[in-house]
């Protein structure tokens, strides 16, 4: 019997990830009286929560000057269950308090990674001194979904100051990649996550260029926080725009036309049913009703307004 020979030619050449859409900022709305946001995920287009799974919500407060006040602006007591809130401050400071006695301040350049999971009540306000002087406020709040098996785990916080982030310095003064979660080449971010993902700020000098690589199936996007950039050497994405990448190809480049800050997010989809109602994101309707009931019963703790 003749031996059969099979030659497998592995295509080792990777394909570029294309910018599927470059979204301009949707009209702003206020969350409480302190967060003036463009909602990109799920958004008005809409992307749907599933399209960027595990990133199910992205509120972007583009740079906005708040006037001085002795009554800090913000959002009063509200619950969360079933996911994580990641707050990234580019300008301004945010104070928070929760129903289990935790509190803190998210400083400029810092990140708070809050795992709400089983549930808590909290309030989020401009930090007192920032409110008193007023000034530029520029931030992102991202909601990261949790897989079913972790939706009811105990809440926890990861305060991540800027100096704790992984810092990858691009050669030749092109800029720096600040890694919050996941990794950029050999540089790792400090955040621990429940599912594989990457979250990082590319701070690029004018002319600076960085290449990013993620698995094709990971949902990937870039938010242009400052400056104007070119994607893959062709598509232009101006400030406050959101670039959604398609799910083919593994790599893309970002080149800064002027000094720029770009938030890069990429994650492996959880691929579980998403049932959301306001501040609860669960897998079934029954779990949503349960969340309302548990708030009533005091299982989320208590917090004064
Ligand atoms: Mn909240």
Tab-separated table of C-alpha atoms and ligand atoms in Angstrom, residues 78 80 85 122 124 141, ligand 1:
chain	number	residue	atom	x	y	z
A	78	UNK	CA	-27.677	53.148	43.057
A	80	UNK	CA	-25.024	47.188	40.577
A	85	UNK	CA	-17.369	48.855	36.496
A	122	UNK	CA	-22.743	53.093	45.799
A	124	UNK	CA	-20.083	58.455	42.604
A	141	UNK	CA	-16.736	54.236	32.575
B	1	LIG	MN1	-22.254	53.114	39.515
